């Protein structure tokens, strides 16, 4: 009984000390005129300053996901630009090709990736992220062909790539992919198809699209050229894409400085043009101008 009464007195003493500490703390805050609730409210209103940019899955008070926005910035900071154009019977993508080190084998540096025999992709942004997205897309394309006995449609593969990207914006154990992907192919029903998938997991079909460092400038250029919905033939489609990227970057590229991939209705295969073929298009553009 004596032990019990001693424990009760000790608990009462601790409670008294705690209450006294709380009263003193509240009095000091009242003197400063800054209640604790007010300080917390100010911190919440500051948005990213309160740590909202450290968590993918938490919206800031302004309704923003900062990590997703940072993924867009990381994609553009790569310094590359890509342009895709859809023609009457073909679709193509053009991107810069930079070899950062003289010791690298230029044939091993690329931003163009076949996903199946009929569908390909250009990925602009962080190359390691691009490789991960490409491997997943190739697996999805192979699984579809094994299950259904035919090639995966471009729009459905774009949806699967977008779904994977969108899930990465919802789970705290993942981060968004810092790439924008453009998928091209020719659908047996709908003809040439061009889809773009961004780091947030949004995807949609385009007549012409662009991604990367000069995305806005390229968009403005293409909007003027495509507004009347011209039906480009195979050569015109490639040359329009090359002209767009040369114009927005203010450069006259050599054949080894750009990469061009096409899919035409005639053979319906994703194909990367050789340097000689690219040179022919560059010569035709310079003679036209």
Short mmCIF file of C-alpha atoms in Angstrom, two decimals:
data_model
loop_
_atom_site.label_atom_id
_atom_site.label_comp_id
_atom_site.label_asym_id
_atom_site.label_seq_id
_atom_site.Cartn_x
_atom_site.Cartn_y
_atom_site.Cartn_z
CA UNK A 1 0.00 0.00 0.00
CA UNK A 2 2.87 2.33 0.79
CA UNK A 3 4.41 1.68 -2.61
CA UNK A 4 1.08 2.36 -4.32
CA UNK A 5 0.61 5.68 -2.50
CA UNK A 6 4.20 6.66 -3.42
CA UNK A 7 3.61 5.96 -7.12
CA UNK A 8 0.38 7.96 -7.03
CA UNK A 9 2.17 10.94 -5.44
CA UNK A 10 4.95 10.71 -8.09
CA UNK A 11 2.40 10.65 -10.92
CA UNK A 12 0.57 13.62 -9.44
CA UNK A 13 3.83 15.54 -9.13
CA UNK A 14 4.75 14.86 -12.79
CA UNK A 15 1.31 15.96 -13.95
CA UNK A 16 1.64 19.18 -11.94
CA UNK A 17 5.06 19.92 -13.42
CA UNK A 18 3.75 19.25 -16.96
CA UNK A 19 0.78 21.55 -16.46
CA UNK A 20 3.06 24.29 -15.13
CA UNK A 21 5.36 23.89 -18.18
CA UNK A 22 2.41 24.18 -20.59
CA UNK A 23 1.15 27.34 -18.81
CA UNK A 24 4.60 28.95 -18.97
CA UNK A 25 4.97 28.08 -22.67
CA UNK A 26 1.53 29.48 -23.53
CA UNK A 27 2.28 32.65 -21.57
CA UNK A 28 5.53 33.20 -23.49
CA UNK A 29 3.75 32.66 -26.83
CA UNK A 30 1.02 35.08 -25.80
CA UNK A 31 3.65 37.71 -24.95
CA UNK A 32 5.21 37.29 -28.41
CA UNK A 33 1.77 37.47 -30.01
CA UNK A 34 2.36 34.36 -32.14
CA UNK A 35 0.20 31.41 -31.08
CA UNK A 36 1.42 27.95 -32.01
CA UNK A 37 -1.60 27.41 -34.25
CA UNK A 38 -0.74 30.60 -36.12
CA UNK A 39 2.83 29.50 -36.76
CA UNK A 40 1.63 26.14 -38.08
CA UNK A 41 -0.90 27.89 -40.33
CA UNK A 42 1.82 30.13 -41.75
CA UNK A 43 3.97 27.08 -42.45
CA UNK A 44 1.11 25.36 -44.25
CA UNK A 45 0.48 28.43 -46.42
CA UNK A 46 4.08 28.56 -47.58
CA UNK A 47 3.60 25.44 -49.72
CA UNK A 48 6.91 24.00 -50.86
CA UNK A 49 8.75 25.61 -47.95
CA UNK A 50 6.91 23.26 -45.62
CA UNK A 51 8.19 20.12 -47.29
CA UNK A 52 5.47 19.54 -49.88
CA UNK A 53 8.21 19.23 -52.49
CA UNK A 54 9.66 16.24 -50.63
CA UNK A 55 6.61 14.01 -50.96
CA UNK A 56 5.16 12.80 -54.25
CA UNK A 57 1.74 11.89 -52.93
CA UNK A 58 0.83 15.05 -50.98
CA UNK A 59 -0.78 18.03 -52.66
CA UNK A 60 0.33 21.49 -51.56
CA UNK A 61 -2.36 23.95 -50.38
CA UNK A 62 -2.25 25.40 -53.91
CA UNK A 63 -3.11 21.98 -55.36
CA UNK A 64 0.33 21.24 -56.82
CA UNK A 65 2.49 18.12 -56.84
CA UNK A 66 5.97 19.58 -56.75
CA UNK A 67 7.84 16.34 -57.45
CA UNK A 68 5.87 15.88 -60.68
CA UNK A 69 6.69 19.44 -61.70
CA UNK A 70 10.35 18.78 -60.95
CA UNK A 71 10.18 15.72 -63.24
CA UNK A 72 9.10 17.99 -66.11
CA UNK A 73 12.03 20.31 -65.36
CA UNK A 74 14.46 17.39 -65.23
CA UNK A 75 13.18 16.20 -68.60
CA UNK A 76 13.73 19.61 -70.20
CA UNK A 77 17.12 20.08 -68.54
CA UNK A 78 18.53 17.25 -70.67
CA UNK A 79 19.01 19.84 -73.42
CA UNK A 80 17.49 17.71 -76.20
CA UNK A 81 14.50 18.49 -78.41
CA UNK A 82 12.39 16.06 -80.43
CA UNK A 83 9.71 16.67 -83.05
CA UNK A 84 7.11 14.26 -84.39
CA UNK A 85 4.93 14.82 -87.49
CA UNK A 86 2.07 12.71 -88.85
CA UNK A 87 1.55 12.59 -92.61
CA UNK A 88 -1.11 11.11 -94.86
CA UNK A 89 0.48 7.65 -94.99
CA UNK A 90 3.44 7.91 -92.65
CA UNK A 91 4.63 9.27 -89.32
CA UNK A 92 8.12 10.27 -88.26
CA UNK A 93 10.13 11.58 -85.31
CA UNK A 94 13.35 13.59 -85.35
CA UNK A 95 15.65 14.32 -82.43
CA UNK A 96 19.12 15.64 -81.80
CA UNK A 97 22.03 13.27 -81.47
CA UNK A 98 24.85 14.39 -79.21
CA UNK A 99 27.89 12.27 -78.39
CA UNK A 100 29.15 13.72 -75.07
CA UNK A 101 32.54 11.98 -75.12
CA UNK A 102 34.91 11.42 -78.05
CA UNK A 103 35.72 7.96 -76.73
CA UNK A 104 32.09 6.81 -76.99
CA UNK A 105 30.93 4.66 -79.87
CA UNK A 106 28.39 6.92 -81.67
CA UNK A 107 26.31 3.90 -82.76
CA UNK A 108 25.56 3.12 -79.10
CA UNK A 109 24.12 6.59 -78.39
CA UNK A 110 20.47 6.94 -79.34
CA UNK A 111 17.09 8.28 -78.22
CA UNK A 112 15.13 6.12 -80.69
CA UNK A 113 13.89 2.75 -79.49
CA UNK A 114 11.89 0.05 -81.31
CA UNK A 115 9.20 -1.36 -79.03
CA UNK A 116 7.94 -3.93 -81.52
CA UNK A 117 8.48 -4.50 -85.22
CA UNK A 118 5.80 -1.89 -86.03
CA UNK A 119 5.93 0.56 -83.11
CA UNK A 120 8.80 2.75 -81.97
CA UNK A 121 9.47 5.52 -79.50
CA UNK A 122 11.64 8.56 -79.00
CA UNK A 123 12.39 9.36 -75.34
CA UNK A 124 13.56 12.81 -74.26
CA UNK A 125 14.90 13.33 -70.74
CA UNK A 126 16.97 11.23 -68.38
CA UNK A 127 18.37 8.28 -70.33
CA UNK A 128 18.34 5.75 -67.42
CA UNK A 129 14.64 6.46 -66.91
CA UNK A 130 14.08 6.06 -70.64
CA UNK A 131 15.74 2.64 -70.63
CA UNK A 132 13.45 1.48 -67.81
CA UNK A 133 10.34 2.71 -69.65
CA UNK A 134 11.50 1.09 -72.90
CA UNK A 135 12.10 -2.30 -71.28
CA UNK A 136 8.64 -2.25 -69.70
CA UNK A 137 7.01 -1.20 -72.99
CA UNK A 138 8.79 -3.96 -74.91
CA UNK A 139 7.59 -6.52 -72.38
CA UNK A 140 4.02 -5.25 -72.73
CA UNK A 141 4.25 -5.43 -76.53
CA UNK A 142 5.66 -8.97 -76.44
CA UNK A 143 3.01 -10.14 -73.96
CA UNK A 144 0.25 -8.71 -76.15
CA UNK A 145 1.56 -10.49 -79.27
CA UNK A 146 1.95 -13.78 -77.40
CA UNK A 147 -1.57 -13.53 -76.00
CA UNK A 148 -3.48 -12.25 -79.06
CA UNK A 149 -1.25 -13.29 -81.97
CA UNK A 150 -0.89 -9.79 -83.46
CA UNK A 151 1.11 -6.60 -82.92
CA UNK A 152 0.01 -4.26 -80.15
CA UNK A 153 -1.82 -1.11 -81.37
CA UNK A 154 0.02 2.18 -80.89
CA UNK A 155 -2.72 3.81 -78.82
CA UNK A 156 -2.99 0.87 -76.44
CA UNK A 157 0.77 0.70 -75.89
CA UNK A 158 0.79 4.46 -75.25
CA UNK A 159 -1.93 3.91 -72.65
CA UNK A 160 0.13 1.23 -70.89
CA UNK A 161 3.22 3.47 -70.84
CA UNK A 162 1.10 6.33 -69.47
CA UNK A 163 -0.46 4.09 -66.80
CA UNK A 164 3.01 3.11 -65.59
CA UNK A 165 4.06 6.77 -65.43
CA UNK A 166 0.89 7.82 -63.61
CA UNK A 167 1.25 5.15 -60.92
CA UNK A 168 4.72 6.54 -60.17
CA UNK A 169 3.08 9.84 -59.13
CA UNK A 170 0.89 8.13 -56.51
CA UNK A 171 3.26 5.95 -54.48
CA UNK A 172 5.71 7.33 -51.96
CA UNK A 173 8.13 4.49 -52.68
CA UNK A 174 8.55 5.59 -56.31
CA UNK A 175 9.37 8.76 -58.20
CA UNK A 176 8.08 10.05 -61.55
CA UNK A 177 9.99 9.15 -64.70
CA UNK A 178 11.84 12.24 -65.96
CA UNK A 179 11.10 11.60 -69.64
CA UNK A 180 8.57 12.49 -72.29
CA UNK A 181 7.95 9.71 -74.80
CA UNK A 182 6.52 9.96 -78.31
CA UNK A 183 5.26 6.71 -79.82
CA UNK A 184 4.71 6.24 -83.56
CA UNK A 185 3.17 3.54 -85.71
CA UNK A 186 0.61 2.89 -88.43
CA UNK A 187 -2.70 1.41 -87.32
CA UNK A 188 -4.48 -0.87 -89.78
CA UNK A 189 -7.76 0.93 -89.13
CA UNK A 190 -6.82 4.49 -88.22
CA UNK A 191 -3.64 4.94 -90.24
CA UNK A 192 -0.54 6.80 -88.97
CA UNK A 193 -0.57 7.43 -85.23
CA UNK A 194 1.52 9.76 -83.04
CA UNK A 195 1.10 9.70 -79.25
CA UNK A 196 2.93 11.64 -76.56
CA UNK A 197 3.24 10.54 -72.91
CA UNK A 198 4.47 13.05 -70.31
CA UNK A 199 5.98 12.47 -66.82
CA UNK A 200 2.57 12.91 -65.17
CA UNK A 201 1.13 9.98 -67.13
CA UNK A 202 -1.02 12.07 -69.48
CA UNK A 203 -1.20 10.83 -73.06
CA UNK A 204 -3.05 11.90 -76.18
CA UNK A 205 -2.75 11.61 -79.96
CA UNK A 206 -1.26 14.42 -82.06
CA UNK A 207 -1.02 15.61 -85.66
CA UNK A 208 2.40 16.99 -84.71
CA UNK A 209 4.12 17.06 -81.33
CA UNK A 210 7.36 18.09 -79.70
CA UNK A 211 9.17 17.59 -76.42
CA UNK A 212 12.28 18.78 -74.65
CA UNK A 213 14.20 21.99 -74.11
CA UNK A 214 12.62 23.95 -77.00
CA UNK A 215 9.16 22.42 -76.71
CA UNK A 216 7.24 25.71 -76.63
CA UNK A 217 9.12 27.20 -79.58
CA UNK A 218 8.62 24.05 -81.63
CA UNK A 219 4.93 23.97 -80.72
CA UNK A 220 4.47 27.54 -81.95
CA UNK A 221 6.23 26.69 -85.22
CA UNK A 222 4.20 23.55 -85.84
CA UNK A 223 0.88 25.20 -85.00
CA UNK A 224 1.43 27.63 -87.87
CA UNK A 225 2.42 24.88 -90.30
CA UNK A 226 -0.23 22.32 -89.35
CA UNK A 227 -3.23 24.61 -88.80
CA UNK A 228 -4.66 23.87 -92.29
CA UNK A 229 -4.26 20.12 -91.73
CA UNK A 230 -1.91 19.43 -94.68
CA UNK A 231 -1.63 15.84 -95.89
CA UNK A 232 2.13 15.35 -96.19
CA UNK A 233 3.54 12.53 -98.26
CA UNK A 234 6.35 10.38 -96.84
CA UNK A 235 9.21 12.72 -97.81
CA UNK A 236 7.35 15.91 -96.87
CA UNK A 237 6.55 14.45 -93.45
CA UNK A 238 10.24 13.83 -92.69
CA UNK A 239 11.33 17.19 -94.08
CA UNK A 240 8.75 19.11 -92.08
CA UNK A 241 9.99 17.51 -88.85
CA UNK A 242 13.63 18.25 -89.74
CA UNK A 243 12.76 21.84 -90.72
CA UNK A 244 10.96 22.36 -87.41
CA UNK A 245 13.87 21.21 -85.27
CA UNK A 246 16.39 23.19 -87.36
CA UNK A 247 14.28 26.33 -87.12
CA UNK A 248 13.70 26.31 -83.36
CA UNK A 249 17.34 25.46 -82.61
CA UNK A 250 18.67 27.87 -85.27
CA UNK A 251 21.08 25.24 -86.58
CA UNK A 252 21.82 23.63 -89.92
CA UNK A 253 22.40 20.06 -88.85
CA UNK A 254 24.66 17.52 -90.44
CA UNK A 255 23.40 13.99 -90.99
CA UNK A 256 25.21 12.55 -87.96
CA UNK A 257 23.83 15.25 -85.63
CA UNK A 258 20.18 14.17 -85.81
CA UNK A 259 18.25 10.91 -85.66
CA UNK A 260 15.21 10.22 -87.82
CA UNK A 261 12.78 7.32 -87.53
CA UNK A 262 9.76 6.63 -89.71
CA UNK A 263 6.86 4.22 -90.05
CA UNK A 264 5.09 4.16 -93.41
CA UNK A 265 1.88 2.48 -94.50
CA UNK A 266 3.77 0.84 -97.37
CA UNK A 267 5.87 -1.47 -95.18
CA UNK A 268 4.49 -0.74 -91.69
CA UNK A 269 7.85 -1.19 -89.96
CA UNK A 270 9.61 1.07 -87.49
CA UNK A 271 12.84 2.09 -89.20
CA UNK A 272 15.70 4.44 -88.30
CA UNK A 273 17.04 6.25 -91.36
CA UNK A 274 20.71 5.89 -92.26
CA UNK A 275 23.04 8.89 -92.45
CA UNK A 276 22.89 8.78 -96.25
CA UNK A 277 19.09 8.94 -96.22
CA UNK A 278 19.13 11.81 -93.72
CA UNK A 279 21.67 13.63 -95.88
CA UNK A 280 19.34 13.37 -98.88
CA UNK A 281 16.55 15.05 -96.90
CA UNK A 282 18.89 17.77 -95.60
CA UNK A 283 20.07 18.48 -99.16
CA UNK A 284 16.49 18.70 -100.42
CA UNK A 285 15.60 21.14 -97.61
CA UNK A 286 18.60 23.40 -98.34
CA UNK A 287 17.84 23.43 -102.07
CA UNK A 288 14.19 24.25 -101.39
CA UNK A 289 15.12 27.15 -99.12
#
